[in-house]
Amino acid sequence: MELARWQQIDNILVAALELDPAERASFIEQACSGDESLRQEVISLFSYDEQALDIDTPALESAACILAPAQPDLAEGQYVGHYRIDSLLGAGGMGEVYLAEDMKLGRRIALKLLPADFTEDRDWVRRFQQEARAASALNHPNIITIHETGEFEDRHFIATEFIEGETLRHRIRRTALNLGEALDIAIQVANALVAAHQAGIVHRDIKPENIMLRPDGYVKVLDFGLAKLSEQSSNAGDDSAHCETDTMPGLLMGTVKYMSPEQARGLSLDGRSDIFSLGVVVYEMLAGRPPFEGETSSDVIAALLKEDPAPLSQFVPELPVELERIISKALAKNRDERYQTINDFLVAVRELRNEMEVEHRQKGIKRVETSGGIQTAASGVGTSAQAATTRGLSIAQRAVNLVKQNKLSASLALLIAIVIAGWVIYRLNNRGGQSRGVFQEVRISQLVGTDKSQFAAVSPDGKYVAYTVLDGNKQSLALRLPATNSNTVLVPPSDAWYYGVTFSRDGNYLYYVVWGKGDSTPTLYQIPASGGDSQKVLENIASPVTFSPDGNRFAFVREITKEETGLFIADADGSEERLLARRKSPSFLSTSGPSWSPDGKLIACAVLDKLPDEKQIMNVIGVSVEDGAENLLTKGKWSRVHQVAWLSDNSGFIMVATEKGEGALLWRISYPEGDSRRLTSDPSNYFGNYNSISLTADSKLLVASRFEQRTNLWSAPGGDTSQIKQITFGGNHRYLRLAWTPDGRIVFPSDASGDREIWIMEADGSGQKQLTADGRFNALPTVSPDGRYIVYTSGASSRHIWRMDIDGSNPVQLTNGEEEFGPQYSPDGQWVFYMSVVSGKATIWKIPIDGGEPVQFTKEPSAGPAVSPDGSLVACWWSGKIAIIPFDGGEPIKFIDPLPGPHMPMKWTSDGRALIYDVTRNDVSNIWSQPLDGGPPKQLTDFKSETILGFDWSRDDNLVVSRGFTAREIVLIQDLNR
């Protein structure tokens, strides 16, 4: 029998298992659609007992319930390898699922044990293993992690992460979801399916029971180990929905209420089936009921195949029309009429959510009755003409009331009110020049969402978007054609760092800056947009370039010396350089990227000013191209300005900037007034959101790279990594380098206040308290052995070593060199070791805790000092090796080869026999122990996702780890008023 025929029979068979015995005949008759031989083949396979099955249970699981034993196979306390069984979580067609303890790593896991009958089928086991391996390769924050597959007493099992939280099913039953919550869940589930479909995996059972909501807001999609792997995996990378699943019969079919029509008909499945199921889930989240219902399973299937669901607007007041359209398209019975890829669905939902946020803020004008008249309160990022009118009339109304109180005539009151209202409206409507409405109404859509995209630029005509791709430790440069969603690699992956992506004015060439890969200084390269070889243009460039309106020249920022920066102009081929402006410490021209005005007269450039108290502010200046004269273009004092881009009509510019306590967002600055208006309404924290922008020649389209970092802490008391557990959830801290106090508290730097400051908290993550508030950049804390002091790195631009009391009082500067950071205590508390950088060379120094003359410890390039518990040795990084040096200094007495990669910080175990450092492989970090005797390193943690940003191993062997990930995307922002 042909494979496709087997698949059709199998799908109809397992679908029929969903039905009551009395309903199966009519369903089979309908599903076989007059194919008598097909009907006979299906009927011949019914050799099991006739009993009713649960409509909410997947078909294959329901069938197995007939054969399942009354008692679970495994008892509490029994071992499966190094997993100890705690309790039975559930049973089904894929076997039994247990809550178990991983005795090696001390974590709770979910253990799925394959039924014994299936183990005897070699084909089934082969497919089971193939699918488990494919699912385990899905390293995505919204997908359940598979830790291991193995065998136990000839039974196959899968060990997965055990997720705290509740299923979407429980949430729907517990309380209704609002529109924002439903869209957020839909986006996270769609993100998971994008990753799965790109890997050639179709889930086939998307339903509320398989969607877990964690307490920190993350959504996890479960049971990818039960999904089906595409036979056409070679095409998986294109996110094609058409990854056909014509494999042998016997795999999970799905749950009736969430089946796609092709599932119910027993046809072959592809990614569009998951889109339909997700549409059903979203419908149910909003309506509180599924779109297809019936008293029996056959009634549900009949509705699924023949009926249209009731309009969502019947259940959700003021439902956006666009959302109704999105769900209707996802639920199209003909899969050719649905979204053809899950990414298409994801983009549509994201665009809708962004539009809703913008609309909400633009319409956020509410009228409040007061004793003095009518006042208005505006919320959002901009002010529409209607809002301006309302605001003007409210002021006029108050004027009328005031005049009336003084018993003047009503006509005089009206005249005064009209004059005042007209003046206010005029000022509001004319603020910011002719383009007051620039990017006031926008549509935001995702162009690239690989979590690996970084800096981006759009071509002048808007047809192409170039962007850098970070994959592990390698970067590449790609070109995307948004019209067809096609990508071309222009510059292949390398170990170099790429940034400053800029199109030439004619769009024929792409310029980018490279640091590394043989270039000792940042170097500008040029490559044809159509592809070809890169050509070196100019060396020693510290910023992206910006082209003159005629495209014949470009401007850039260069570091002239450590204390001086300059704005330069050169011809397009890199010749004829000339210095236009310069700044010396304590003022610096920013390397984030200048912008040449469209009239050719000014170059906008961000400038950083260090204040006497070591704080810093940034603004944007305009430098005259003719004579280098400077004038201030912004009024605010920004924490950071990341990039600037002039608008085509010369009415101002867009910039990526950070206000105190917020992330890097998009702002519109009017010229010459210098008024600022926030363009984006993204939820922000200090760890995102935008880092590069680029405009088309007509300024109708803006491309921006956007990211968000999520970080939390894990702790393992006594260094027992089998007991490691998460101690913080969500919040707005970015936990970086960490330090234990002797009494078991954790000191850490955080950006939550808007500046990098030092904080302290209890070992369980509670009692978070800010210790510094000086506005300097404070980081890399370490605690004295007696718990009296915290020593840390501080400084707005140049970093130095500071000391303060454990409660944050009495700050004292200990060093005053060129650049000093990364302090570490000696065990006796008398010395502080640190790194000093002079003219680009890092060496290790030490200084008495009470201050004094610094002592140079190493003369060769070295970093990351760590003093042994007995105070006799110092370990450090030395030309890619671990060097062991006597405490009193001198040449290294031993070198140890570590695992590859950057590793800082480095810690000693309490017995002094091993060093602890982190290792990152394929964007996943773990903690390793390196024996001092040169033996092989030992992996201590077994994290399957996220990277380590910092950790500390205390002198009594307590471990705290900071882990996180960065979600990245490139977005297209369209100005709807232009």
Short mmCIF file of N, CA and C in Angstrom, two decimals, residues 65-156:
data_model
loop_
_atom_site.label_atom_id
_atom_site.label_comp_id
_atom_site.label_asym_id
_atom_site.label_seq_id
_atom_site.Cartn_x
_atom_site.Cartn_y
_atom_site.Cartn_z
N CYS A 65 -6.04 4.65 26.28
CA CYS A 65 -6.71 4.51 27.57
C CYS A 65 -7.47 3.19 27.65
N ILE A 66 -7.88 2.67 26.51
CA ILE A 66 -8.59 1.39 26.49
C ILE A 66 -7.67 0.28 26.95
N LEU A 67 -6.41 0.38 26.55
CA LEU A 67 -5.44 -0.67 26.85
C LEU A 67 -4.62 -0.40 28.09
N ALA A 68 -4.70 0.85 28.65
CA ALA A 68 -3.81 1.23 29.75
C ALA A 68 -4.16 0.45 31.01
N PRO A 69 -3.16 0.05 31.80
CA PRO A 69 -3.40 -0.64 33.06
C PRO A 69 -3.98 0.32 34.09
N ALA A 70 -4.66 -0.21 35.07
CA ALA A 70 -5.28 0.60 36.10
C ALA A 70 -4.24 1.26 36.99
N GLN A 71 -3.09 0.62 37.19
CA GLN A 71 -2.06 1.14 38.06
C GLN A 71 -0.89 1.66 37.22
N PRO A 72 -0.23 2.74 37.67
CA PRO A 72 0.93 3.23 36.93
C PRO A 72 2.07 2.24 36.96
N ASP A 73 2.92 2.30 35.94
CA ASP A 73 4.03 1.38 35.83
C ASP A 73 5.11 1.64 36.87
N LEU A 74 5.29 2.91 37.26
CA LEU A 74 6.37 3.29 38.17
C LEU A 74 5.80 3.79 39.48
N ALA A 75 6.47 3.49 40.57
CA ALA A 75 6.03 3.89 41.90
C ALA A 75 6.90 5.01 42.44
N GLU A 76 6.37 5.75 43.39
CA GLU A 76 7.12 6.82 44.03
C GLU A 76 8.42 6.28 44.63
N GLY A 77 9.51 6.99 44.38
CA GLY A 77 10.81 6.56 44.90
C GLY A 77 11.58 5.66 43.97
N GLN A 78 10.92 5.12 42.93
CA GLN A 78 11.62 4.26 41.98
C GLN A 78 12.51 5.11 41.07
N TYR A 79 13.60 4.52 40.58
CA TYR A 79 14.55 5.24 39.75
C TYR A 79 14.45 4.80 38.30
N VAL A 80 14.51 5.79 37.41
CA VAL A 80 14.69 5.57 35.98
C VAL A 80 16.01 6.25 35.62
N GLY A 81 17.06 5.46 35.56
CA GLY A 81 18.39 6.06 35.43
C GLY A 81 18.68 6.90 36.65
N HIS A 82 19.04 8.17 36.43
CA HIS A 82 19.30 9.05 37.56
C HIS A 82 18.09 9.92 37.90
N TYR A 83 16.91 9.53 37.40
CA TYR A 83 15.68 10.23 37.74
C TYR A 83 14.90 9.45 38.80
N ARG A 84 14.53 10.12 39.88
CA ARG A 84 13.74 9.48 40.94
C ARG A 84 12.29 9.92 40.79
N ILE A 85 11.39 8.97 40.70
CA ILE A 85 9.98 9.24 40.48
C ILE A 85 9.36 9.84 41.74
N ASP A 86 8.64 10.95 41.58
CA ASP A 86 7.91 11.56 42.70
C ASP A 86 6.43 11.21 42.65
N SER A 87 5.81 11.38 41.49
CA SER A 87 4.37 11.11 41.40
C SER A 87 3.97 11.00 39.93
N LEU A 88 2.80 10.42 39.71
CA LEU A 88 2.24 10.33 38.36
C LEU A 88 1.50 11.62 38.05
N LEU A 89 1.85 12.23 36.92
CA LEU A 89 1.16 13.44 36.49
C LEU A 89 -0.02 13.14 35.59
N GLY A 90 0.09 12.08 34.78
CA GLY A 90 -0.99 11.76 33.87
C GLY A 90 -0.62 10.58 32.99
N ALA A 91 -1.61 10.08 32.24
CA ALA A 91 -1.37 8.95 31.35
C ALA A 91 -2.17 9.16 30.08
N GLY A 92 -1.65 8.61 28.98
CA GLY A 92 -2.32 8.76 27.70
C GLY A 92 -1.72 7.86 26.66
N GLY A 93 -2.02 8.20 25.40
CA GLY A 93 -1.57 7.35 24.32
C GLY A 93 -0.06 7.33 24.16
N MET A 94 0.61 8.38 24.60
CA MET A 94 2.06 8.40 24.52
C MET A 94 2.69 7.81 25.77
N GLY A 95 1.88 7.20 26.61
CA GLY A 95 2.42 6.58 27.81
C GLY A 95 2.10 7.41 29.03
N GLU A 96 2.86 7.16 30.09
CA GLU A 96 2.63 7.84 31.36
C GLU A 96 3.64 8.97 31.54
N VAL A 97 3.19 10.01 32.22
CA VAL A 97 4.03 11.17 32.49
C VAL A 97 4.17 11.32 34.00
N TYR A 98 5.42 11.38 34.45
CA TYR A 98 5.70 11.44 35.88
C TYR A 98 6.44 12.73 36.23
N LEU A 99 6.18 13.21 37.44
CA LEU A 99 7.03 14.23 38.03
C LEU A 99 8.20 13.50 38.68
N ALA A 100 9.41 13.91 38.31
CA ALA A 100 10.59 13.21 38.80
C ALA A 100 11.66 14.20 39.20
N GLU A 101 12.64 13.71 39.95
CA GLU A 101 13.77 14.51 40.40
C GLU A 101 15.03 14.05 39.68
N ASP A 102 15.70 15.01 39.02
CA ASP A 102 16.99 14.72 38.41
C ASP A 102 18.03 14.73 39.52
N MET A 103 18.52 13.57 39.91
CA MET A 103 19.41 13.47 41.05
C MET A 103 20.81 13.99 40.74
N LYS A 104 21.15 14.10 39.47
CA LYS A 104 22.46 14.66 39.12
C LYS A 104 22.48 16.17 39.27
N LEU A 105 21.42 16.83 38.76
CA LEU A 105 21.40 18.28 38.75
C LEU A 105 20.39 18.88 39.71
N GLY A 106 19.69 18.01 40.46
CA GLY A 106 18.79 18.49 41.49
C GLY A 106 17.66 19.36 40.99
N ARG A 107 17.04 18.97 39.91
CA ARG A 107 15.94 19.74 39.38
C ARG A 107 14.76 18.82 39.14
N ARG A 108 13.58 19.40 39.18
CA ARG A 108 12.38 18.64 38.88
C ARG A 108 12.21 18.57 37.37
N ILE A 109 11.82 17.42 36.89
CA ILE A 109 11.60 17.24 35.46
C ILE A 109 10.29 16.47 35.25
N ALA A 110 9.83 16.50 34.02
CA ALA A 110 8.69 15.67 33.61
C ALA A 110 9.23 14.51 32.81
N LEU A 111 8.90 13.30 33.20
CA LEU A 111 9.42 12.09 32.55
C LEU A 111 8.28 11.39 31.83
N LYS A 112 8.40 11.27 30.50
CA LYS A 112 7.38 10.61 29.69
C LYS A 112 7.90 9.23 29.32
N LEU A 113 7.15 8.21 29.70
CA LEU A 113 7.55 6.83 29.49
C LEU A 113 6.69 6.24 28.38
N LEU A 114 7.35 5.77 27.32
CA LEU A 114 6.65 5.22 26.16
C LEU A 114 6.00 3.89 26.52
N PRO A 115 4.76 3.64 26.06
CA PRO A 115 4.11 2.36 26.37
C PRO A 115 4.92 1.17 25.86
N ALA A 116 4.84 0.08 26.61
CA ALA A 116 5.62 -1.12 26.26
C ALA A 116 5.23 -1.66 24.90
N ASP A 117 3.94 -1.60 24.54
CA ASP A 117 3.50 -2.12 23.25
C ASP A 117 4.16 -1.38 22.09
N PHE A 118 4.34 -0.06 22.26
CA PHE A 118 4.95 0.72 21.19
C PHE A 118 6.43 0.41 21.06
N THR A 119 7.07 0.06 22.17
CA THR A 119 8.50 -0.23 22.14
C THR A 119 8.82 -1.41 21.24
N GLU A 120 7.87 -2.32 21.09
CA GLU A 120 8.10 -3.51 20.26
C GLU A 120 8.05 -3.19 18.77
N ASP A 121 7.52 -2.04 18.42
CA ASP A 121 7.42 -1.64 17.02
C ASP A 121 8.66 -0.82 16.65
N ARG A 122 9.56 -1.41 15.89
CA ARG A 122 10.82 -0.72 15.58
C ARG A 122 10.60 0.57 14.80
N ASP A 123 9.66 0.52 13.86
CA ASP A 123 9.38 1.72 13.09
C ASP A 123 8.89 2.84 13.99
N TRP A 124 8.01 2.46 14.94
CA TRP A 124 7.46 3.48 15.84
C TRP A 124 8.57 4.07 16.71
N VAL A 125 9.45 3.21 17.22
CA VAL A 125 10.55 3.69 18.05
C VAL A 125 11.48 4.59 17.25
N ARG A 126 11.75 4.22 16.00
CA ARG A 126 12.62 5.04 15.17
C ARG A 126 12.02 6.43 14.98
N ARG A 127 10.72 6.48 14.69
CA ARG A 127 10.08 7.78 14.51
C ARG A 127 10.05 8.56 15.82
N PHE A 128 9.78 7.85 16.91
CA PHE A 128 9.76 8.47 18.23
C PHE A 128 11.12 9.13 18.53
N GLN A 129 12.20 8.42 18.28
CA GLN A 129 13.53 8.95 18.53
C GLN A 129 13.85 10.10 17.59
N GLN A 130 13.46 9.96 16.33
CA GLN A 130 13.72 11.01 15.35
C GLN A 130 13.02 12.30 15.75
N GLU A 131 11.77 12.16 16.15
CA GLU A 131 11.01 13.35 16.52
C GLU A 131 11.53 13.96 17.82
N ALA A 132 11.91 13.12 18.77
CA ALA A 132 12.45 13.62 20.03
C ALA A 132 13.73 14.39 19.80
N ARG A 133 14.59 13.86 18.90
CA ARG A 133 15.84 14.57 18.61
C ARG A 133 15.55 15.91 17.94
N ALA A 134 14.60 15.92 17.02
CA ALA A 134 14.27 17.16 16.34
C ALA A 134 13.70 18.18 17.32
N ALA A 135 12.80 17.72 18.20
CA ALA A 135 12.20 18.64 19.17
C ALA A 135 13.23 19.15 20.15
N SER A 136 14.18 18.31 20.53
CA SER A 136 15.20 18.73 21.50
C SER A 136 16.11 19.80 20.91
N ALA A 137 16.14 19.89 19.59
CA ALA A 137 16.97 20.91 18.94
C ALA A 137 16.28 22.27 18.91
N LEU A 138 15.02 22.33 19.33
CA LEU A 138 14.29 23.59 19.32
C LEU A 138 14.65 24.40 20.56
N ASN A 139 15.71 25.16 20.47
CA ASN A 139 16.16 25.99 21.58
C ASN A 139 15.48 27.34 21.48
N HIS A 140 14.33 27.48 22.14
CA HIS A 140 13.53 28.70 22.03
C HIS A 140 12.86 28.97 23.37
N PRO A 141 12.83 30.24 23.80
CA PRO A 141 12.27 30.53 25.13
C PRO A 141 10.80 30.19 25.27
N ASN A 142 10.06 30.05 24.17
CA ASN A 142 8.63 29.72 24.26
C ASN A 142 8.35 28.24 24.00
N ILE A 143 9.38 27.41 23.97
CA ILE A 143 9.21 25.98 23.73
C ILE A 143 9.77 25.19 24.90
N ILE A 144 9.05 24.20 25.33
CA ILE A 144 9.52 23.35 26.42
C ILE A 144 10.85 22.72 26.04
N THR A 145 11.73 22.64 27.02
CA THR A 145 13.07 22.10 26.77
C THR A 145 13.10 20.59 27.02
N ILE A 146 13.63 19.85 26.06
CA ILE A 146 13.82 18.40 26.23
C ILE A 146 15.25 18.18 26.69
N HIS A 147 15.40 17.61 27.89
CA HIS A 147 16.72 17.40 28.47
C HIS A 147 17.40 16.14 27.93
N GLU A 148 16.63 15.08 27.75
CA GLU A 148 17.27 13.81 27.44
C GLU A 148 16.24 12.82 26.90
N THR A 149 16.68 11.93 26.04
CA THR A 149 15.92 10.75 25.67
C THR A 149 16.75 9.53 26.03
N GLY A 150 16.10 8.46 26.43
CA GLY A 150 16.85 7.28 26.83
C GLY A 150 15.96 6.05 26.92
N GLU A 151 16.52 4.97 27.47
CA GLU A 151 15.80 3.72 27.64
C GLU A 151 15.87 3.27 29.09
N PHE A 152 14.79 2.65 29.55
CA PHE A 152 14.73 2.08 30.88
C PHE A 152 13.99 0.75 30.80
N GLU A 153 14.70 -0.33 31.10
CA GLU A 153 14.10 -1.67 31.04
C GLU A 153 13.39 -1.86 29.72
N ASP A 154 14.10 -1.56 28.63
CA ASP A 154 13.58 -1.69 27.27
C ASP A 154 12.40 -0.77 26.97
N ARG A 155 12.20 0.22 27.84
CA ARG A 155 11.15 1.23 27.60
C ARG A 155 11.83 2.55 27.28
N HIS A 156 11.34 3.26 26.29
CA HIS A 156 11.92 4.55 25.91
C HIS A 156 11.25 5.68 26.69
#
